[in-house]
Short mmCIF file of C-alpha atoms in Angstrom, two decimals:
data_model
loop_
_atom_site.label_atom_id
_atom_site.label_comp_id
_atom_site.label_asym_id
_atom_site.label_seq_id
_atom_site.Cartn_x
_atom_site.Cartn_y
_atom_site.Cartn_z
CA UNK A 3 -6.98 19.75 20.92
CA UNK A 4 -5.30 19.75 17.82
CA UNK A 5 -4.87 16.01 16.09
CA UNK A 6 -1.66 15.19 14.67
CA UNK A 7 -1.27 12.93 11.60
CA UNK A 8 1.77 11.27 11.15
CA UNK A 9 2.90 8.79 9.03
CA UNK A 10 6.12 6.81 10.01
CA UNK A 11 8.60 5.58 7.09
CA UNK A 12 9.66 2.46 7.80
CA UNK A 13 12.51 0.86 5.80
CA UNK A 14 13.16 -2.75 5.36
CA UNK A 15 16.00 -4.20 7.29
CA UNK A 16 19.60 -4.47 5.64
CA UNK A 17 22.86 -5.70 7.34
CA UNK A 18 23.95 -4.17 10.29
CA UNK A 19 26.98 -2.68 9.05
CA UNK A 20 25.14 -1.06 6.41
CA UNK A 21 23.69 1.40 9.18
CA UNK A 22 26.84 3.33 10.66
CA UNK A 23 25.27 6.26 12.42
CA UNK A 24 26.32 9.56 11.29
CA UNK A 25 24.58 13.05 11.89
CA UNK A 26 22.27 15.10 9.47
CA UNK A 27 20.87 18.77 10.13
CA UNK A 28 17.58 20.15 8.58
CA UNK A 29 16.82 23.86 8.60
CA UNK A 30 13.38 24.93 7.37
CA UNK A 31 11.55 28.58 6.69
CA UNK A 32 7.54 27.51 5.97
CA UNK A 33 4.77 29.99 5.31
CA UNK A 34 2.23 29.84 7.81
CA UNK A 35 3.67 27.55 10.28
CA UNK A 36 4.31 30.59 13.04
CA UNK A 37 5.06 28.72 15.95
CA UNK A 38 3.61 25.34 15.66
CA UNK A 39 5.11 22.13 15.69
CA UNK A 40 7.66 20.19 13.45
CA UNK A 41 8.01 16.77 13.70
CA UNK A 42 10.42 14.25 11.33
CA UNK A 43 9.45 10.80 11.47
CA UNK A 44 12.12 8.03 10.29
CA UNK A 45 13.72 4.42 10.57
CA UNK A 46 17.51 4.68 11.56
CA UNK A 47 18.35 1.00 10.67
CA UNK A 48 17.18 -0.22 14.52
CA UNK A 49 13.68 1.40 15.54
CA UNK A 50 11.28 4.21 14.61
CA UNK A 51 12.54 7.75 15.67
CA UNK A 52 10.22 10.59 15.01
CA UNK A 53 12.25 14.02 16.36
CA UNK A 54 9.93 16.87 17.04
CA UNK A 55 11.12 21.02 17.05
CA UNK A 56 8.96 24.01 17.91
CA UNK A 57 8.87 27.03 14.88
CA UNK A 58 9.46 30.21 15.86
CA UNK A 59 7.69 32.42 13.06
CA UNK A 60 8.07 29.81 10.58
CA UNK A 61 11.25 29.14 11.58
CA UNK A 62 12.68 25.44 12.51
CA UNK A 63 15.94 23.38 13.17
CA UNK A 64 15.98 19.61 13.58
CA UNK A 65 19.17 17.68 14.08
CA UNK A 66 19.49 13.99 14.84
CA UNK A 67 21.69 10.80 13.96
CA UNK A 68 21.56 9.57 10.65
CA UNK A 69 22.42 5.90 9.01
CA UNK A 70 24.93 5.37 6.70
CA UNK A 71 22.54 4.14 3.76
CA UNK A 72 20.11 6.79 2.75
CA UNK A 73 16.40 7.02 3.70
CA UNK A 74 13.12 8.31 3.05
CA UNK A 75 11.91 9.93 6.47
CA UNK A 76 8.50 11.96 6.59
CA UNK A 77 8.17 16.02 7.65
CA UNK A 78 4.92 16.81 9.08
CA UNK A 79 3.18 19.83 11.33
CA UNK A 80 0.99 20.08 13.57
CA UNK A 81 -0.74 23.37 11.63
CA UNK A 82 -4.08 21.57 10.88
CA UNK A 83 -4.38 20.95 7.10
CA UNK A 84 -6.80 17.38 6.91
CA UNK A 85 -9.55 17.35 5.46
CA UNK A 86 -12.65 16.79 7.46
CA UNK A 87 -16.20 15.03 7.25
CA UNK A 88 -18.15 16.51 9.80
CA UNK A 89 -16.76 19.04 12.62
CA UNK A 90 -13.28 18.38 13.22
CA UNK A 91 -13.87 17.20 16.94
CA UNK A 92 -13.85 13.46 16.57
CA UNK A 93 -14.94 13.46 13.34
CA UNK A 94 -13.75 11.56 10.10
CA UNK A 95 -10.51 12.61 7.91
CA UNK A 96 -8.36 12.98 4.99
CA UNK A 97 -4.93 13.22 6.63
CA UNK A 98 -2.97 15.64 5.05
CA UNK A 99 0.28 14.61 2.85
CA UNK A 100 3.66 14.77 4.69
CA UNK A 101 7.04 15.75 2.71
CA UNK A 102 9.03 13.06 2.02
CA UNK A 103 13.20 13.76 2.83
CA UNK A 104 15.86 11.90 1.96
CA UNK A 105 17.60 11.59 5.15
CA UNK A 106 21.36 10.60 4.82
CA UNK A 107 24.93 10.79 6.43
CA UNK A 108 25.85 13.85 7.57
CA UNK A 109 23.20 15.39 5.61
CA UNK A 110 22.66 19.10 5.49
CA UNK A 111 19.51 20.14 4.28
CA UNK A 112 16.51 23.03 3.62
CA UNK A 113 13.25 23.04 3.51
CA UNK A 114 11.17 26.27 2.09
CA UNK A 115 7.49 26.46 0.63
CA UNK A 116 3.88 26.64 2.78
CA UNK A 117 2.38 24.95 5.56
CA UNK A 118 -0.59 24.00 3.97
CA UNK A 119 1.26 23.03 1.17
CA UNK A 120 4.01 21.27 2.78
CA UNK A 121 4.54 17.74 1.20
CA UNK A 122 5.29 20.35 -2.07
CA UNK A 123 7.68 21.92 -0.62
CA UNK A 124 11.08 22.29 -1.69
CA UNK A 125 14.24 20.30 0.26
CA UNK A 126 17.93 21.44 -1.09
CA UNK A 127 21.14 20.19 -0.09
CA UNK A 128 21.85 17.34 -2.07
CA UNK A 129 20.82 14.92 -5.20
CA UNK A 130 18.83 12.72 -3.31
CA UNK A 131 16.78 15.28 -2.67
CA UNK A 132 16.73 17.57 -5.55
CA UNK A 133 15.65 14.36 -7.34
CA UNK A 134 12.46 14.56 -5.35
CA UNK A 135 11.68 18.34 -5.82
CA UNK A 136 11.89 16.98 -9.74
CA UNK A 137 9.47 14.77 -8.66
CA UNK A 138 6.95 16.91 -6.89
CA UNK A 139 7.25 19.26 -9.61
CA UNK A 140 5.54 16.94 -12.05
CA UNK A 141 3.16 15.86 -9.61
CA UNK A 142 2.10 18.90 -8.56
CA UNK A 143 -0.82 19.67 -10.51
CA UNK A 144 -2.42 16.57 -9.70
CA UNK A 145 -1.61 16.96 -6.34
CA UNK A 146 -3.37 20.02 -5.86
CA UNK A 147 -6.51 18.75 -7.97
CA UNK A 148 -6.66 15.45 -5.63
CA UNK A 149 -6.57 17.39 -2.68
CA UNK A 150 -9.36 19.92 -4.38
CA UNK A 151 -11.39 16.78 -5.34
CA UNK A 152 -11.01 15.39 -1.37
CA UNK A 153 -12.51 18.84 -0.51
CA UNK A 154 -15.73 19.15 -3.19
CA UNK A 155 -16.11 14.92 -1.88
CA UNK A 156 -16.08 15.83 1.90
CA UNK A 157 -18.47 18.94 1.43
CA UNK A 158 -20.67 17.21 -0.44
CA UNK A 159 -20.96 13.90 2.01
CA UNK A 160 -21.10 16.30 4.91
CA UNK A 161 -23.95 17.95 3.12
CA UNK A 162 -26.03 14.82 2.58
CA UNK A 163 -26.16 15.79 -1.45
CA UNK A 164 -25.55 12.75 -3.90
CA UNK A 165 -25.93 14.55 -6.78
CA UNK A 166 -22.48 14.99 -7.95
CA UNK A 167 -20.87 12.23 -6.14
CA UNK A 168 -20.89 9.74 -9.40
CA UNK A 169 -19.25 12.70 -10.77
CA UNK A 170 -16.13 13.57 -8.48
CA UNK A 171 -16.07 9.60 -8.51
CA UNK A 172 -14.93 9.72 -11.96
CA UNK A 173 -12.84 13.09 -11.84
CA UNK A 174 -10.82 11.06 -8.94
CA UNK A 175 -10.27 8.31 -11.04
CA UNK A 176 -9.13 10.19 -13.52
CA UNK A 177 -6.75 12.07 -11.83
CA UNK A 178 -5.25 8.87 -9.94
CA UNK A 179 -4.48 7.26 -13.68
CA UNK A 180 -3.09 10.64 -14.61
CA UNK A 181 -0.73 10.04 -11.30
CA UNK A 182 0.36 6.52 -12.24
CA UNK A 183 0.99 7.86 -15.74
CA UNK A 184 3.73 10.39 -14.84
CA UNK A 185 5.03 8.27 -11.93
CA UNK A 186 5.81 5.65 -14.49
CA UNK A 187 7.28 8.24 -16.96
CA UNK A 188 9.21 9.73 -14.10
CA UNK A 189 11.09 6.00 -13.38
CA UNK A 190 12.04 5.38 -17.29
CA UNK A 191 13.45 9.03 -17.78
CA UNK A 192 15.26 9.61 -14.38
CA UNK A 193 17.21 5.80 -14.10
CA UNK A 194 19.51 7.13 -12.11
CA UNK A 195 17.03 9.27 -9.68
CA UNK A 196 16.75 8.25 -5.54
CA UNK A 197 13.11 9.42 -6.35
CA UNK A 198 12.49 6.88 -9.54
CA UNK A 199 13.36 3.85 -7.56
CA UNK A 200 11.52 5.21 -4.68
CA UNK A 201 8.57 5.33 -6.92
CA UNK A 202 8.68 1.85 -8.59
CA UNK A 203 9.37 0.59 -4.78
CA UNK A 204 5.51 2.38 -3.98
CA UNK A 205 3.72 1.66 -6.95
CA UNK A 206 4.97 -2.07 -7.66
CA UNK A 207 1.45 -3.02 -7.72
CA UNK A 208 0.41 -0.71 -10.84
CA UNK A 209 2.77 -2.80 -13.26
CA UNK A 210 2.07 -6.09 -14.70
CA UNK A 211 5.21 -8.69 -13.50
CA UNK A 212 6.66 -7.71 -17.23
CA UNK A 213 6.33 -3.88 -16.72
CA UNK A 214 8.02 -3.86 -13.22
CA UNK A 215 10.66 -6.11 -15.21
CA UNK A 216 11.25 -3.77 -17.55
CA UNK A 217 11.29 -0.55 -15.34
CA UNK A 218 13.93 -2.24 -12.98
CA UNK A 219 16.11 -3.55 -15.62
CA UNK A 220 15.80 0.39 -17.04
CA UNK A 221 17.33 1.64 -13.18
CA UNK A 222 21.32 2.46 -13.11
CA UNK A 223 22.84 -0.42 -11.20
CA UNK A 224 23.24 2.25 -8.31
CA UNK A 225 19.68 2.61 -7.80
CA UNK A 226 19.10 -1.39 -8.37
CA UNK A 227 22.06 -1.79 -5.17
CA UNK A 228 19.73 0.54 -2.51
CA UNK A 229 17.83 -1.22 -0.13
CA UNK A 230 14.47 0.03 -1.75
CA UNK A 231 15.94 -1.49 -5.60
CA UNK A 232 16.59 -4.64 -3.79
CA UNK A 233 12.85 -4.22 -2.51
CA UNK A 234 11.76 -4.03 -6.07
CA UNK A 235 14.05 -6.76 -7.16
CA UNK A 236 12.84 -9.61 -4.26
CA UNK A 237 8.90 -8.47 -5.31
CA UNK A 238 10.11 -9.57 -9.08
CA UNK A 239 10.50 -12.88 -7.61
CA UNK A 240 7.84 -13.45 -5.66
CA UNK A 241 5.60 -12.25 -8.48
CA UNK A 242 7.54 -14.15 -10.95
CA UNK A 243 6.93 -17.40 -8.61
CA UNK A 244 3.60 -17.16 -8.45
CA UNK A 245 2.76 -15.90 -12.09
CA UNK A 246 0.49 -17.89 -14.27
CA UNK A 247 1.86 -21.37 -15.61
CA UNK A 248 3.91 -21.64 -12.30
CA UNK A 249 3.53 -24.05 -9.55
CA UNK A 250 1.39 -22.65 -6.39
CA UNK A 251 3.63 -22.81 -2.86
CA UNK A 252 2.63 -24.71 -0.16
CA UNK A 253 1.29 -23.35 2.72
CA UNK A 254 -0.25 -24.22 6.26
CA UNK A 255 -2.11 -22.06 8.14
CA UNK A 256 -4.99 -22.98 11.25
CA UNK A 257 -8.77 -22.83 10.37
CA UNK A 258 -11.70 -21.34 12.42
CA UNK A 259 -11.41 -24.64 14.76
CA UNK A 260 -8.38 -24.69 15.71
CA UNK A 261 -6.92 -27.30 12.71
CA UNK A 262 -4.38 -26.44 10.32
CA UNK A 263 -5.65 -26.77 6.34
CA UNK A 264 -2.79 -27.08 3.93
CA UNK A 265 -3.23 -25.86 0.03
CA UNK A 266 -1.60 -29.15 -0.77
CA UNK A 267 -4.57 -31.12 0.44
CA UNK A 268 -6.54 -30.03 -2.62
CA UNK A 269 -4.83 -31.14 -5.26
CA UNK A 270 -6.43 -32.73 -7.49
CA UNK A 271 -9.38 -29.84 -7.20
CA UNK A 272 -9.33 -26.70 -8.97
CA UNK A 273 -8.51 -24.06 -6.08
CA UNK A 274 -9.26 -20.72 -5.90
CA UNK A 275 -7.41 -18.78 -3.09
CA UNK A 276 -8.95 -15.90 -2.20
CA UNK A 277 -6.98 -13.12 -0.13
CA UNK A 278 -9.46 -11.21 1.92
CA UNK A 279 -10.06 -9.44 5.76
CA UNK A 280 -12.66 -8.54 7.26
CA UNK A 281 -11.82 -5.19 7.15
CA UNK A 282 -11.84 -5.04 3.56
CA UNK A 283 -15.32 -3.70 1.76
CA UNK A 284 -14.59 -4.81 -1.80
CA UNK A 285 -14.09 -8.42 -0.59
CA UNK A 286 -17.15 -8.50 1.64
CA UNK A 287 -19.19 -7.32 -1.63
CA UNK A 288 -17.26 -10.53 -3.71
CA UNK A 289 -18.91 -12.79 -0.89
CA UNK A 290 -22.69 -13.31 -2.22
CA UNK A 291 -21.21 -14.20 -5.82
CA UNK A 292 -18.26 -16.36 -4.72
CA UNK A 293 -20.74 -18.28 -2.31
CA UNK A 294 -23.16 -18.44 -5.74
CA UNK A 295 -19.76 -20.22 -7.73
CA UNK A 296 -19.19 -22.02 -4.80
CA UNK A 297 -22.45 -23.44 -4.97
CA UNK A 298 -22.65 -24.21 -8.40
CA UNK A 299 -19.07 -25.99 -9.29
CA UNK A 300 -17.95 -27.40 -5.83
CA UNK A 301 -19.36 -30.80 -6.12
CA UNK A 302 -17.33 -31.10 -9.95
CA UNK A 303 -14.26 -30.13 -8.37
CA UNK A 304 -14.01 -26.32 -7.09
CA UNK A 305 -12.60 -25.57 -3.89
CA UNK A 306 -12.48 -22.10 -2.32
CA UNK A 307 -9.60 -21.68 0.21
CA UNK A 308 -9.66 -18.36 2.13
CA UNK A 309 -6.74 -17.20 3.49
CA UNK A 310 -8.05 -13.77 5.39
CA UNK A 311 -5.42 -10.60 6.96
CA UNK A 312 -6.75 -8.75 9.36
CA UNK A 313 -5.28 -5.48 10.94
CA UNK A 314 -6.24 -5.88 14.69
CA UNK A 315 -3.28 -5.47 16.99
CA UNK A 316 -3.16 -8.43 18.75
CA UNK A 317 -4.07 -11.89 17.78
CA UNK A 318 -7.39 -12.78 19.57
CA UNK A 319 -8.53 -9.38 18.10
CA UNK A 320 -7.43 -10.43 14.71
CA UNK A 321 -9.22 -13.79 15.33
CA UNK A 322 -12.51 -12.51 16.41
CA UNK A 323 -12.91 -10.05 13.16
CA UNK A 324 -12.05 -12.82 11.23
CA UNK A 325 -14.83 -15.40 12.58
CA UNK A 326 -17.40 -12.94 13.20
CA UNK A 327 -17.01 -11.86 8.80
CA UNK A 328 -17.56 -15.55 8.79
CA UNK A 329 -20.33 -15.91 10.11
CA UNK A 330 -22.43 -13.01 9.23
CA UNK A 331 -21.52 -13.47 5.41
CA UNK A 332 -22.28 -17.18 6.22
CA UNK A 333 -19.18 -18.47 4.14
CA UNK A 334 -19.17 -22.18 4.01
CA UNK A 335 -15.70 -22.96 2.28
CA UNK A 336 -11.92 -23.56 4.09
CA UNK A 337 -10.74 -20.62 5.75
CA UNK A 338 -7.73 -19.94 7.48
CA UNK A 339 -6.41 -16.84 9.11
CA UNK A 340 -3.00 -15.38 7.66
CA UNK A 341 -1.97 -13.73 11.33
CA UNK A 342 -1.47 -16.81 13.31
CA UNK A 343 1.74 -17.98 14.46
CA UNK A 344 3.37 -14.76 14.79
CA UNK A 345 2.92 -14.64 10.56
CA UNK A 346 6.39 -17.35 10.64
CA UNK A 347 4.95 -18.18 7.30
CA UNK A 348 3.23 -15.31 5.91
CA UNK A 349 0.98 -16.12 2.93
CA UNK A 350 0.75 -12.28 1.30
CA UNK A 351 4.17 -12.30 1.46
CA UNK A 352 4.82 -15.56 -0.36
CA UNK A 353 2.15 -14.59 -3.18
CA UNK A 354 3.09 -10.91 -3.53
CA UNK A 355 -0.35 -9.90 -2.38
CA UNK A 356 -0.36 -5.86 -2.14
CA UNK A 357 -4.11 -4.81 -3.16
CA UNK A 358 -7.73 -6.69 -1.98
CA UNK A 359 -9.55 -8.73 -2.57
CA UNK A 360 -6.81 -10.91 -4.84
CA UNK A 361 -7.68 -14.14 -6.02
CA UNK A 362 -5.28 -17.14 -7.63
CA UNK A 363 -6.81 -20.04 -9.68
CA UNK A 364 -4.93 -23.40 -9.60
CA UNK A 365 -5.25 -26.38 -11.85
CA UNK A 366 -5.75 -30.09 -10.50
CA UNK A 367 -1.95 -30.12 -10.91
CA UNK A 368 -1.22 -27.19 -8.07
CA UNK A 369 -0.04 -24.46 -10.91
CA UNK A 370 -1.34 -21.26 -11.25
CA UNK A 371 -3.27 -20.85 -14.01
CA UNK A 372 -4.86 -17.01 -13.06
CA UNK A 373 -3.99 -14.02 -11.17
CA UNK A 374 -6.81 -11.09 -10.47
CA UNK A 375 -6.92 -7.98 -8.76
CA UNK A 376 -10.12 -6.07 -7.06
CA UNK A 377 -13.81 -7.15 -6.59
CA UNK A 378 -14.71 -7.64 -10.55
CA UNK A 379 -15.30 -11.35 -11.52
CA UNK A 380 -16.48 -11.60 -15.48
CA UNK A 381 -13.18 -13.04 -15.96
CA UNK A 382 -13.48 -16.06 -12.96
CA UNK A 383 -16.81 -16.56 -14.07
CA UNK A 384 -16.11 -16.95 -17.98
CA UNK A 385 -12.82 -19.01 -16.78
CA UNK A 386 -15.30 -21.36 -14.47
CA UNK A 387 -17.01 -22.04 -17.30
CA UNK A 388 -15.02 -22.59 -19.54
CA UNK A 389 -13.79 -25.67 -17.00
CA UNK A 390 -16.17 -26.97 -15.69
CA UNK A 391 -18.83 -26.36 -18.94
CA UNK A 392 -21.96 -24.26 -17.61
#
């Protein structure tokens, strides 16, 4: 049996009004689909809808209601076109890229280009959309080098051969900075694009709180007034909240016992909160070295507050990934689990956390006096030091 990857867009909530249903029509012509499946994935202002037509020789018609404020919904087929570690029964995989579509009011729209090459393919019908076919254009042959670079990765795992590995590593790398590059160039020469603001919406978290300033205050005031420019705009202010030299929020959450431990009881400490899950390998790695700081500057003032996300469905599941990381990495500091209470008060949120491990430092005052990013930890340690004097 064939397995289907899709990927659902979902689009933050805006007033009620704002989503007047309307209708929208997409006809499509794709080399190599035959007669398999088409499916369009999308959020039409109330729930998920994900609308689903059979090809006939490459051939397809999808029709559906539409809100009033434009979209990004997500075109996928069922003609298989991951990438796969082992056989494909069961077995691990790269799912392939959808097409994104700008889905809007009585939209009429068409798609051409490949199956296998479908989230390049090219939508026509309106500027919305021809903004993204700019878009994939420039991205293109990166695109197809990533997705070359998955391959020569996946053969060479499935083939037990290291050799090479460090090497594709570094190709990867390269090409995702090459990606960030022309995404960024794409926003500051196409202000008034659906696609640029769209972009700086995704990729928030690859620009420093004064790039993402700068690139939003760049946007037409028409792209700033869509729901994803007021996205952009509200992550400004969380980041800008809880920048260095500003005061850390308060927040309660309940620890591994059943008690709630509030960031306010340590001031008068210097706090670093880190943002991990159990889930998450580069934070598991950061445990042996944050349990060696913790050793060495707790008792002159160092506290360690975890505040962990996990992605298990339900709560109990959540709770037992989150004390079972505990305890095998044997961390001794607070820790308090970001899921509970239906996430009423939801800690990434309210520090603009988007990327793991992500760790704050806080003066005895409660301000924030350091922001990183990712596993590396020359900078904590030289800061530490620098405090606290060994």
């Amino acid at each position: 049996m064939k397995r289907i990857f899709m990927t659902v867009m979902v689009a933050c909530t805006c007033a009620a009004s704002a989503y007047a249903q309307g209708s929208y029509r997409i006809t499509g012509k794709l080399e190599g689909q035959g007669n398999e499946k088409i499916m369009f994935s999308y959020f039409d202002g109330s729930k998920n809808v994900t609308v689903t037509a059979e090809a006939a020789d490459g051939a397809f018609t999808l029709t559906g209601t539409a809100p009033e404020q434009p979209v990004i919904g997500r075109l996928t087929t069922s003609v298989d076109r991951n990438i796969y570690l082992g056989e494909r029964a069961n077995s691990m995989a790269i799912p392939a890229m959808p097409l994104d579509v700008v889905l809007s009011k009585d939209c009429q729209l068409s798609v051409t280009g490949s199956a296998q090459d479908l989230n390049l393919a090219t939508v026509k019908g309106d500027a919305y959309n021809e903004s993204f076919n700019e878009l994939r254009n420039a991205e293109s042959k990166n695109l197809k080098e990533k997705a070359a670079l998955q391959k020569e990765l996946m053969q060479l795992r499935k083939m037990g051969v290291k050799d090479g590995l460090d090497d594709v590593g570094k190709k990867m790398l390269a090409n995702y900075q090459e990606l960030n590059a022309i995404h960024k160039k794409y926003v500051k020469d196409h202000p008034g694009a659906y696609a640029a603001v769209y972009l700086l919406s995704r990729t928030g978290k690859e620009y420093s709180l004064a790039e993402l300033k700068a690139a939003y205050e760049g946007l037409d005031a028409s792209m700033k007034n869509t729901y994803l420019g007021q996205g952009v705009a509200s992550r400004i202010a969380i980041m800008s909240s809880t920048a260095a030299s500003g005061p850390a929020p308060d927040f309660t959450k309940p620890s591994p016992d059943g008690n709630f431990i509030s960031l306010s009881q340590f001031k008068g400490k210097y706090v670093l909160i880190d943002f991990w899950g159990s889930w998450c390998a580069p934070c598991r790695q950061s445990n042996p070295h944050l349990k060696e700081l913790y050793a060495t500057y707790k008792d002159k003032g160092f506290e360690i507050p975890g505040v962990a996300s996990e992605k298990a469905d339900d709560l109990d599941a959540a709770k037992a990934a989150w004390k079972k990381a505990i305890d095998t990495d044997g961390l001794t500091w607070p820790q308090v689990l970001n899921n509970e209470l239906a996430m009423k008060s939801d800690v990434v949120k309210l520090y603009g956390v988007d990327a793991y491990p992500t760790k704050l430092l806080i003066d005895k005052n409660g301000n924030i006096i350091a922001r990183w990013q990712g596993a590396e930890s020359r900078e904590l340690d030289v800061k530490l030091k620098s405090i606290f004097g060994n």
